[in-house]
PDB file of C-alpha atoms in Angstrom:
ATOM      1  CA  MET N   1     122.173  39.543 148.894  1.00 97.00           C
ATOM      2  CA  LYS N   2     125.376  40.971 149.548  1.00 98.00           C
ATOM      3  CA  VAL N   3     127.360  41.195 146.083  1.00 98.00           C
ATOM      4  CA  MET N   4     130.994  41.612 145.458  1.00 98.00           C
ATOM      5  CA  VAL N   5     132.515  42.426 141.987  1.00 98.00           C
ATOM      6  CA  GLY N   6     136.170  44.279 141.195  1.00 97.00           C
ATOM      7  CA  GLY N   7     138.349  45.498 138.461  1.00 96.00           C
ATOM      8  CA  THR N   8     140.780  48.766 138.113  1.00 95.00           C
ATOM      9  CA  PHE N   9     138.014  50.155 136.182  1.00 97.00           C
ATOM     10  CA  ASP N  10     139.756  52.661 133.895  1.00 96.00           C
ATOM     11  CA  PRO N  11     138.940  54.194 132.055  1.00 95.00           C
ATOM     12  CA  LEU N  12     135.103  52.867 132.689  1.00 97.00           C
ATOM     13  CA  HIS N  13     133.863  51.629 129.674  1.00 98.00           C
ATOM     14  CA  ASP N  14     129.999  50.004 128.747  1.00 98.00           C
ATOM     15  CA  GLY N  15     131.741  46.643 129.807  1.00 97.00           C
ATOM     16  CA  HIS N  16     132.188  47.854 133.875  1.00 98.00           C
ATOM     17  CA  LYS N  17     129.037  49.693 134.045  1.00 98.00           C
ATOM     18  CA  ARG N  18     126.835  46.290 132.661  1.00 97.00           C
ATOM     19  CA  LEU N  19     129.158  44.191 135.125  1.00 98.00           C
ATOM     20  CA  LEU N  20     128.504  46.932 138.395  1.00 98.00           C
ATOM     21  CA  GLY N  21     124.696  47.267 137.288  1.00 98.00           C
ATOM     22  CA  ARG N  22     124.244  43.793 137.726  1.00 98.00           C
ATOM     23  CA  SER N  23     126.288  43.546 140.900  1.00 98.00           C
ATOM     24  CA  PHE N  24     123.542  45.870 142.190  1.00 98.00           C
ATOM     25  CA  GLU N  25     120.344  44.264 140.106  1.00 98.00           C
ATOM     26  CA  ILE N  26     121.422  40.901 142.057  1.00 98.00           C
ATOM     27  CA  ALA N  27     122.170  42.307 144.787  1.00 98.00           C
ATOM     28  CA  GLY N  28     118.596  44.245 145.147  1.00 97.00           C
ATOM     29  CA  PRO N  29     117.413  46.950 146.943  1.00 95.00           C
ATOM     30  CA  SER N  30     118.241  45.062 150.621  1.00 96.00           C
ATOM     31  CA  GLY N  31     121.832  43.765 149.773  1.00 98.00           C
ATOM     32  CA  GLN N  32     124.902  45.466 149.397  1.00 98.00           C
ATOM     33  CA  VAL N  33     128.210  45.846 146.889  1.00 98.00           C
ATOM     34  CA  VAL N  34     131.257  45.643 147.459  1.00 98.00           C
ATOM     35  CA  ILE N  35     133.243  46.908 144.989  1.00 98.00           C
ATOM     36  CA  GLY N  36     137.157  46.194 144.812  1.00 98.00           C
ATOM     37  CA  LEU N  37     138.748  48.369 143.357  1.00 98.00           C
ATOM     38  CA  THR N  38     142.659  47.609 142.178  1.00 96.00           C
ATOM     39  CA  THR N  39     144.916  50.054 144.170  1.00 96.00           C
ATOM     40  CA  ASP N  40     147.829  51.666 142.311  1.00 94.00           C
ATOM     41  CA  SER N  41     150.250  49.199 143.170  1.00 92.00           C
ATOM     42  CA  PHE N  42     147.969  46.517 142.209  1.00 92.00           C
ATOM     43  CA  ALA N  43     147.093  47.724 139.063  1.00 88.00           C
ATOM     44  CA  GLY N  44     150.729  48.705 138.342  1.00 77.00           C
ATOM     45  CA  SER N  45     151.365  45.666 136.376  1.00 68.00           C
ATOM     46  CA  LYS N  46     148.785  46.314 133.241  1.00 67.00           C
ATOM     47  CA  ILE N  47     150.619  46.368 129.983  1.00 76.00           C
ATOM     48  CA  HIS N  48     148.841  50.397 129.652  1.00 79.00           C
ATOM     49  CA  PRO N  49     149.370  53.289 132.320  1.00 86.00           C
ATOM     50  CA  ILE N  50     146.851  53.628 134.742  1.00 92.00           C
ATOM     51  CA  ARG N  51     145.091  56.612 136.780  1.00 94.00           C
ATOM     52  CA  PRO N  52     145.409  56.976 140.156  1.00 96.00           C
ATOM     53  CA  PHE N  53     143.064  55.093 142.938  1.00 97.00           C
ATOM     54  CA  ALA N  54     141.562  58.275 143.938  1.00 98.00           C
ATOM     55  CA  ILE N  55     141.141  59.256 140.411  1.00 98.00           C
ATOM     56  CA  ARG N  56     139.076  55.962 139.553  1.00 98.00           C
ATOM     57  CA  ARG N  57     137.479  55.790 142.839  1.00 98.00           C
ATOM     58  CA  SER N  58     135.670  59.250 142.024  1.00 98.00           C
ATOM     59  CA  GLU N  59     134.126  57.997 139.013  1.00 97.00           C
ATOM     60  CA  LEU N  60     132.777  54.540 140.290  1.00 98.00           C
ATOM     61  CA  GLU N  61     131.377  56.916 143.152  1.00 98.00           C
ATOM     62  CA  GLU N  62     129.879  59.526 140.511  1.00 97.00           C
ATOM     63  CA  PHE N  63     128.922  56.629 137.508  1.00 98.00           C
ATOM     64  CA  ILE N  64     127.135  54.854 140.783  1.00 97.00           C
ATOM     65  CA  GLY N  65     125.116  58.240 141.911  1.00 96.00           C
ATOM     66  CA  GLU N  66     123.907  58.900 138.445  1.00 97.00           C
ATOM     67  CA  LYS N  67     122.536  55.337 138.561  1.00 96.00           C
ATOM     68  CA  LYS N  68     120.565  55.532 141.037  1.00 94.00           C
ATOM     69  CA  PHE N  69     120.942  52.208 142.519  1.00 95.00           C
ATOM     70  CA  THR N  70     119.273  51.283 145.498  1.00 93.00           C
ATOM     71  CA  ALA N  71     121.581  48.312 147.349  1.00 97.00           C
ATOM     72  CA  PRO N  72     123.723  50.199 149.677  1.00 98.00           C
ATOM     73  CA  TRP N  73     127.428  49.714 148.708  1.00 98.00           C
ATOM     74  CA  ARG N  74     130.864  50.514 149.540  1.00 98.00           C
ATOM     75  CA  ILE N  75     134.534  50.558 147.426  1.00 98.00           C
ATOM     76  CA  GLU N  76     137.363  48.830 148.956  1.00 98.00           C
ATOM     77  CA  PRO N  77     141.030  48.594 148.161  1.00 97.00           C
ATOM     78  CA  LEU N  78     142.175  45.308 146.283  1.00 96.00           C
ATOM     79  CA  ASN N  79     145.780  44.248 146.555  1.00 95.00           C
ATOM     80  CA  ASP N  80     145.550  41.272 144.259  1.00 95.00           C
ATOM     81  CA  ARG N  81     143.294  39.095 142.264  1.00 93.00           C
ATOM     82  CA  PHE N  82     141.084  37.571 145.378  1.00 96.00           C
ATOM     83  CA  GLY N  83     140.892  41.069 147.895  1.00 95.00           C
ATOM     84  CA  SER N  84     138.711  39.796 151.010  1.00 96.00           C
ATOM     85  CA  ALA N  85     136.356  37.348 148.249  1.00 97.00           C
ATOM     86  CA  ILE N  86     138.175  34.479 149.845  1.00 97.00           C
ATOM     87  CA  ASP N  87     137.602  35.296 153.874  1.00 95.00           C
ATOM     88  CA  ALA N  88     134.744  37.668 153.536  1.00 96.00           C
ATOM     89  CA  ASP N  89     131.055  36.861 154.389  1.00 96.00           C
ATOM     90  CA  PHE N  90     129.075  37.387 151.189  1.00 97.00           C
ATOM     91  CA  ASP N  91     126.793  35.416 148.853  1.00 98.00           C
ATOM     92  CA  ALA N  92     127.683  35.724 145.136  1.00 98.00           C
ATOM     93  CA  ILE N  93     130.303  37.228 142.928  1.00 98.00           C
ATOM     94  CA  VAL N  94     129.456  39.498 139.058  1.00 98.00           C
ATOM     95  CA  VAL N  95     132.346  38.450 136.561  1.00 98.00           C
ATOM     96  CA  SER N  96     132.942  38.964 133.084  1.00 95.00           C
ATOM     97  CA  GLU N  97     133.934  36.584 130.077  1.00 91.00           C
ATOM     98  CA  GLU N  98     137.388  37.249 130.581  1.00 89.00           C
ATOM     99  CA  THR N  99     137.523  37.598 134.527  1.00 93.00           C
ATOM    100  CA  LEU N 100     135.217  34.014 135.781  1.00 96.00           C
ATOM    101  CA  PRO N 101     138.547  31.472 135.868  1.00 96.00           C
ATOM    102  CA  VAL N 102     138.979  34.381 138.670  1.00 96.00           C
ATOM    103  CA  ALA N 103     135.735  33.380 140.723  1.00 98.00           C
ATOM    104  CA  VAL N 104     136.402  29.765 139.674  1.00 98.00           C
ATOM    105  CA  GLU N 105     140.053  30.182 142.016  1.00 98.00           C
ATOM    106  CA  ILE N 106     138.085  32.058 144.680  1.00 98.00           C
ATOM    107  CA  ASN N 107     135.649  29.620 145.199  1.00 98.00           C
ATOM    108  CA  ARG N 108     138.586  26.706 145.560  1.00 98.00           C
ATOM    109  CA  HIS N 109     140.540  28.198 148.279  1.00 98.00           C
ATOM    110  CA  ARG N 110     137.005  29.255 150.106  1.00 98.00           C
ATOM    111  CA  ARG N 111     136.494  24.634 150.112  1.00 97.00           C
ATOM    112  CA  GLU N 112     140.186  24.623 151.093  1.00 97.00           C
ATOM    113  CA  ASN N 113     139.819  27.345 154.001  1.00 96.00           C
ATOM    114  CA  GLY N 114     136.761  25.637 154.838  1.00 97.00           C
ATOM    115  CA  ARG N 115     134.358  28.385 153.705  1.00 97.00           C
ATOM    116  CA  ARG N 116     131.191  28.025 151.864  1.00 97.00           C
ATOM    117  CA  LYS N 117     131.152  28.453 147.727  1.00 97.00           C
ATOM    118  CA  VAL N 118     129.198  31.894 146.310  1.00 98.00           C
ATOM    119  CA  ASP N 119     127.132  31.678 143.407  1.00 98.00           C
ATOM    120  CA  ILE N 120     129.344  33.448 140.465  1.00 98.00           C
ATOM    121  CA  HIS N 121     127.377  35.360 138.063  1.00 98.00           C
ATOM    122  CA  GLN N 122     128.882  36.077 134.769  1.00 97.00           C
ATOM    123  CA  ILE N 123     128.005  38.907 132.399  1.00 97.00           C
ATOM    124  CA  SER N 124     128.980  38.738 128.905  1.00 94.00           C
ATOM    125  CA  CYS N 125     131.123  41.139 127.614  1.00 93.00           C
ATOM    126  CA  VAL N 126     129.858  44.333 126.076  1.00 96.00           C
ATOM    127  CA  LEU N 127     130.854  44.046 122.787  1.00 97.00           C
ATOM    128  CA  ALA N 128     132.645  46.764 120.575  1.00 98.00           C
ATOM    129  CA  ASP N 129     131.090  48.225 117.113  1.00 97.00           C
ATOM    130  CA  ASP N 130     133.650  45.672 115.292  1.00 97.00           C
ATOM    131  CA  GLY N 131     132.457  42.648 116.883  1.00 97.00           C
ATOM    132  CA  ARG N 132     135.411  41.959 119.353  1.00 97.00           C
ATOM    133  CA  TRP N 133     134.976  42.940 123.387  1.00 95.00           C
ATOM    134  CA  ILE N 134     135.667  46.798 124.823  1.00 97.00           C
ATOM    135  CA  SER N 135     138.225  46.327 126.831  1.00 94.00           C
ATOM    136  CA  SER N 136     140.653  49.122 128.421  1.00 93.00           C
ATOM    137  CA  THR N 137     143.200  47.754 126.728  1.00 92.00           C
ATOM    138  CA  ARG N 138     141.698  48.247 123.165  1.00 95.00           C
ATOM    139  CA  ILE N 139     140.601  52.179 124.434  1.00 96.00           C
ATOM    140  CA  TYR N 140     144.207  53.525 125.663  1.00 94.00           C
ATOM    141  CA  ARG N 141     145.347  51.571 122.040  1.00 93.00           C
ATOM    142  CA  GLY N 142     143.307  54.273 120.797  1.00 95.00           C
ATOM    143  CA  GLU N 143     141.169  51.321 119.042  1.00 96.00           C
ATOM    144  CA  ILE N 144     137.907  52.308 120.064  1.00 98.00           C
ATOM    145  CA  ASP N 145     135.560  54.860 122.898  1.00 98.00           C
ATOM    146  CA  VAL N 146     134.583  53.851 126.112  1.00 97.00           C
ATOM    147  CA  HIS N 147     131.203  52.947 124.140  1.00 98.00           C
ATOM    148  CA  GLY N 148     132.990  50.708 121.625  1.00 97.00           C
ATOM    149  CA  HIS N 149     132.591  53.373 118.926  1.00 98.00           C
ATOM    150  CA  VAL N 150     135.425  52.164 116.648  1.00 97.00           C
ATOM    151  CA  LEU N 151     138.411  55.095 116.224  1.00 95.00           C
ATOM    152  CA  LYS N 152     140.737  53.828 113.499  1.00 71.00           C
TER     153      LYS N 152
END
């Protein structure tokens, strides 16, 4: 199964790791995972600073290498909310609770363009020790670390 997933992944936290792990699990050893990584210009709209694309890509590659996932994978630049997902030939998209609306919109655009809809797999967001979602914004604010441990 060909699976797509996307994000800024900065910093790469436990929620991102669950998202990526689930993507590889769904793809299976004979599938493929395409990871859309936001470009610096697209990520620049975030409310917190974002490290350069090359650094974020390197961290993704390191994580994937450490996990020894069996499915082939590639990282492609994501210049907007949809990337290649509107027109690409793939089977499933993996999203979090937070990004589910984007996947629904992707399927709507696909239908409008005469493409078949793709399966949407939603993971639960990983909760920090305080019961709230782990997020990059909270990490940058110094509220929690990448594992969701409360710092303040």
